[in-house]
Amino acid sequence: MRVSHCPAAVRCLTALAFSLVTLTGCSGEGDGQAADTAPVTSAAPSASADGTAANTGADGGAKPDGTSSTAAAPWAGTKQFVQIDDARTGDGGTYLSVRPAQKKAHPQFEAWVIVPGEGPYTEVRMTEDAKVTLSVPLGDEKHPASYSQADFVSRLTARPSSARSPLGYDLSFDGEGRVTRLQSLYTP
């Protein structure tokens, strides 16, 4: 059967694809699901319901010239699994240099295997009240515990750059592309 001869099948598959995208974007911590355990590997920028990109600057605010930029807030309103190359504080906020990666369950241990991403890092800003939970090796315990943003920055930057790439983080972004939650993954 050729797809071009069956427009009803094409419409059905399109509706199914949009439904799956909508359902995956609506999950959260409060709906009874374990949001932190599902691997999120999408690197595609998010768009509004009408298909246009959010009009925000690198700090999550509106750009002064009113132009649209898909690179300004590429993960607005999503959850992403990333690597963090660097972190800094300044200009009244905490900034992370991130790029998408993948995580896979370790075959023998209760841990994750990090599959590094490729390409450039993007700087994103954390919200003032963003939650940070860390586990080994950045945190002190195997199970996640809360830390301040300043603790995270100092713990990350104390590690050599070569020791940062095998680490992975689950990030949640608000509608303006700012990080609202950061959780490191336990890696053996």
GROMACS .gro file of N, CA, C and O in nm, residues 36-37 81-82 102-115 133-145 147 159 163 166-170 181-188:
model
  188
   36ASP      N    1   1.186   1.234   3.657
   36ASP     CA    2   1.332   1.235   3.653
   36ASP      C    3   1.390   1.108   3.594
   36ASP      O    4   1.509   1.103   3.568
   37THR      N    5   1.310   1.005   3.572
   37THR     CA    6   1.367   0.880   3.524
   37THR      C    7   1.357   0.862   3.374
   37THR      O    8   1.426   0.779   3.319
   81PHE      N    9   1.810   1.658   2.883
   81PHE     CA   10   1.927   1.595   2.943
   81PHE      C   11   2.048   1.655   2.875
   81PHE      O   12   2.056   1.659   2.752
   82VAL      N   13   2.142   1.709   2.954
   82VAL     CA   14   2.254   1.784   2.899
   82VAL      C   15   2.385   1.751   2.969
   82VAL      O   16   2.387   1.691   3.075
  102GLN      N   17   2.277   1.224   2.584
  102GLN     CA   18   2.182   1.115   2.605
  102GLN      C   19   2.224   1.038   2.729
  102GLN      O   20   2.341   1.036   2.766
  103LYS      N   21   2.127   0.972   2.792
  103LYS     CA   22   2.157   0.885   2.906
  103LYS      C   23   2.094   0.749   2.882
  103LYS      O   24   1.987   0.738   2.824
  104LYS      N   25   2.167   0.649   2.925
  104LYS     CA   26   2.118   0.512   2.915
  104LYS      C   27   2.141   0.444   3.050
  104LYS      O   28   2.241   0.471   3.117
  105ALA      N   29   2.051   0.356   3.088
  105ALA     CA   30   2.066   0.284   3.214
  105ALA      C   31   2.191   0.196   3.208
  105ALA      O   32   2.218   0.131   3.107
  106HIS      N   33   2.270   0.200   3.315
  106HIS     CA   34   2.390   0.117   3.322
  106HIS      C   35   2.346  -0.029   3.331
  106HIS      O   36   2.255  -0.063   3.405
  107PRO      N   37   2.410  -0.120   3.255
  107PRO     CA   38   2.365  -0.259   3.252
  107PRO      C   39   2.389  -0.336   3.383
  107PRO      O   40   2.320  -0.434   3.409
  108GLN      N   41   2.484  -0.291   3.467
  108GLN     CA   42   2.516  -0.369   3.587
  108GLN      C   43   2.494  -0.295   3.718
  108GLN      O   44   2.487  -0.357   3.824
  109PHE      N   45   2.487  -0.162   3.715
  109PHE     CA   46   2.477  -0.085   3.838
  109PHE      C   47   2.353   0.003   3.836
  109PHE      O   48   2.295   0.028   3.731
  110GLU      N   49   2.317   0.054   3.953
  110GLU     CA   50   2.208   0.149   3.963
  110GLU      C   51   2.265   0.287   3.931
  110GLU      O   52   2.296   0.366   4.019
  111ALA      N   53   2.286   0.312   3.804
  111ALA     CA   54   2.350   0.435   3.758
  111ALA      C   55   2.317   0.456   3.611
  111ALA      O   56   2.246   0.375   3.551
  112TRP      N   57   2.369   0.564   3.556
  112TRP     CA   58   2.348   0.597   3.417
  112TRP      C   59   2.479   0.597   3.341
  112TRP      O   60   2.584   0.628   3.397
  113VAL      N   61   2.472   0.565   3.213
  113VAL     CA   62   2.585   0.580   3.122
  113VAL      C   63   2.555   0.706   3.040
  113VAL      O   64   2.447   0.717   2.981
  114ILE      N   65   2.648   0.800   3.039
  114ILE     CA   66   2.628   0.925   2.968
  114ILE      C   67   2.687   0.913   2.828
  114ILE      O   68   2.803   0.877   2.812
  115VAL      N   69   2.606   0.944   2.727
  115VAL     CA   70   2.652   0.945   2.589
  115VAL      C   71   2.670   1.093   2.552
  115VAL      O   72   2.572   1.166   2.538
  133THR      N   73   1.978   1.971   4.277
  133THR     CA   74   2.001   1.848   4.351
  133THR      C   75   2.117   1.775   4.286
  133THR      O   76   2.121   1.756   4.165
  134LEU      N   77   2.212   1.737   4.371
  134LEU     CA   78   2.334   1.673   4.323
  134LEU      C   79   2.353   1.539   4.390
  134LEU      O   80   2.315   1.519   4.504
  135SER      N   81   2.414   1.447   4.317
  135SER     CA   82   2.456   1.319   4.371
  135SER      C   83   2.601   1.298   4.328
  135SER      O   84   2.657   1.378   4.255
  136VAL      N   85   2.660   1.188   4.373
  136VAL     CA   86   2.799   1.157   4.341
  136VAL      C   87   2.817   1.165   4.190
  136VAL      O   88   2.729   1.117   4.117
  137PRO      N   89   2.920   1.223   4.137
  137PRO     CA   90   3.042   1.270   4.201
  137PRO      C   91   3.041   1.417   4.243
  137PRO      O   92   3.128   1.458   4.318
  138LEU      N   93   2.944   1.498   4.198
  138LEU     CA   94   2.944   1.638   4.242
  138LEU      C   95   2.886   1.655   4.381
  138LEU      O   96   2.930   1.740   4.457
  139GLY      N   97   2.788   1.574   4.414
  139GLY     CA   98   2.730   1.578   4.548
  139GLY      C   99   2.806   1.483   4.639
  139GLY      O  100   2.897   1.411   4.596
  140ASP      N  101   2.766   1.482   4.765
  140ASP     CA  102   2.836   1.400   4.863
  140ASP      C  103   2.778   1.260   4.877
  140ASP      O  104   2.841   1.172   4.935
  141GLU      N  105   2.659   1.237   4.826
  141GLU     CA  106   2.591   1.109   4.843
  141GLU      C  107   2.549   1.050   4.708
  141GLU      O  108   2.541   1.120   4.608
  142LYS      N  109   2.518   0.920   4.711
  142LYS     CA  110   2.468   0.852   4.591
  142LYS      C  111   2.329   0.903   4.555
  142LYS      O  112   2.296   0.919   4.438
  143HIS      N  113   2.248   0.931   4.656
  143HIS     CA  114   2.112   0.980   4.633
  143HIS      C  115   2.112   1.132   4.627
  143HIS      O  116   2.186   1.198   4.699
  144PRO      N  117   2.029   1.191   4.542
  144PRO     CA  118   2.028   1.337   4.526
  144PRO      C  119   1.997   1.411   4.655
  144PRO      O  120   1.912   1.369   4.733
  145ALA      N  121   2.068   1.521   4.677
  145ALA     CA  122   2.045   1.609   4.791
  145ALA      C  123   2.049   1.753   4.741
  145ALA      O  124   2.112   1.783   4.640
  147TYR      N  125   2.139   2.144   4.707
  147TYR     CA  126   2.256   2.232   4.719
  147TYR      C  127   2.216   2.368   4.666
  147TYR      O  128   2.121   2.381   4.588
  159ARG      N  129   3.637   2.100   3.944
  159ARG     CA  130   3.678   1.982   3.867
  159ARG      C  131   3.748   2.025   3.740
  159ARG      O  132   3.711   2.124   3.679
  163ALA      N  133   3.713   1.627   3.336
  163ALA     CA  134   3.630   1.546   3.425
  163ALA      C  135   3.484   1.589   3.423
  163ALA      O  136   3.400   1.524   3.486
  166PRO      N  137   3.205   1.362   3.127
  166PRO     CA  138   3.128   1.239   3.149
  166PRO      C  139   3.010   1.255   3.246
  166PRO      O  140   2.944   1.159   3.279
  167LEU      N  141   2.981   1.377   3.290
  167LEU     CA  142   2.870   1.400   3.383
  167LEU      C  143   2.747   1.446   3.305
  167LEU      O  144   2.758   1.514   3.204
  168GLY      N  145   2.630   1.408   3.354
  168GLY     CA  146   2.505   1.446   3.289
  168GLY      C  147   2.407   1.505   3.387
  168GLY      O  148   2.412   1.477   3.508
  169TYR      N  149   2.316   1.587   3.336
  169TYR     CA  150   2.221   1.660   3.420
  169TYR      C  151   2.085   1.663   3.354
  169TYR      O  152   2.074   1.682   3.233
  170ASP      N  153   1.982   1.648   3.435
  170ASP     CA  154   1.845   1.670   3.390
  170ASP      C  155   1.812   1.815   3.423
  170ASP      O  156   1.824   1.857   3.538
  181ARG      N  157   1.516   2.385   3.737
  181ARG     CA  158   1.556   2.269   3.816
  181ARG      C  159   1.675   2.203   3.749
  181ARG      O  160   1.677   2.185   3.628
  182LEU      N  161   1.774   2.168   3.829
  182LEU     CA  162   1.893   2.098   3.781
  182LEU      C  163   1.915   1.978   3.872
  182LEU      O  164   1.915   1.992   3.994
  183GLN      N  165   1.932   1.861   3.813
  183GLN     CA  166   1.964   1.742   3.892
  183GLN      C  167   2.075   1.665   3.822
  183GLN      O  168   2.065   1.632   3.705
  184SER      N  169   2.183   1.642   3.898
  184SER     CA  170   2.291   1.561   3.842
  184SER      C  171   2.251   1.415   3.855
  184SER      O  172   2.171   1.378   3.940
  185LEU      N  173   2.309   1.332   3.772
  185LEU     CA  174   2.280   1.189   3.776
  185LEU      C  175   2.393   1.116   3.845
  185LEU      O  176   2.510   1.151   3.831
  186TYR      N  177   2.357   1.015   3.919
  186TYR     CA  178   2.458   0.932   3.983
  186TYR      C  179   2.535   0.855   3.874
  186TYR      O  180   2.475   0.790   3.789
  187THR      N  181   2.665   0.869   3.876
  187THR     CA  182   2.750   0.793   3.783
  187THR      C  183   2.858   0.723   3.863
  187THR      O  184   2.916   0.783   3.955
  188PRO      N  185   2.883   0.594   3.838
  188PRO     CA  186   2.980   0.521   3.919
  188PRO      C  187   3.123   0.569   3.893
  188PRO      O  188   3.151   0.626   3.792
   0.00000   0.00000   0.00000
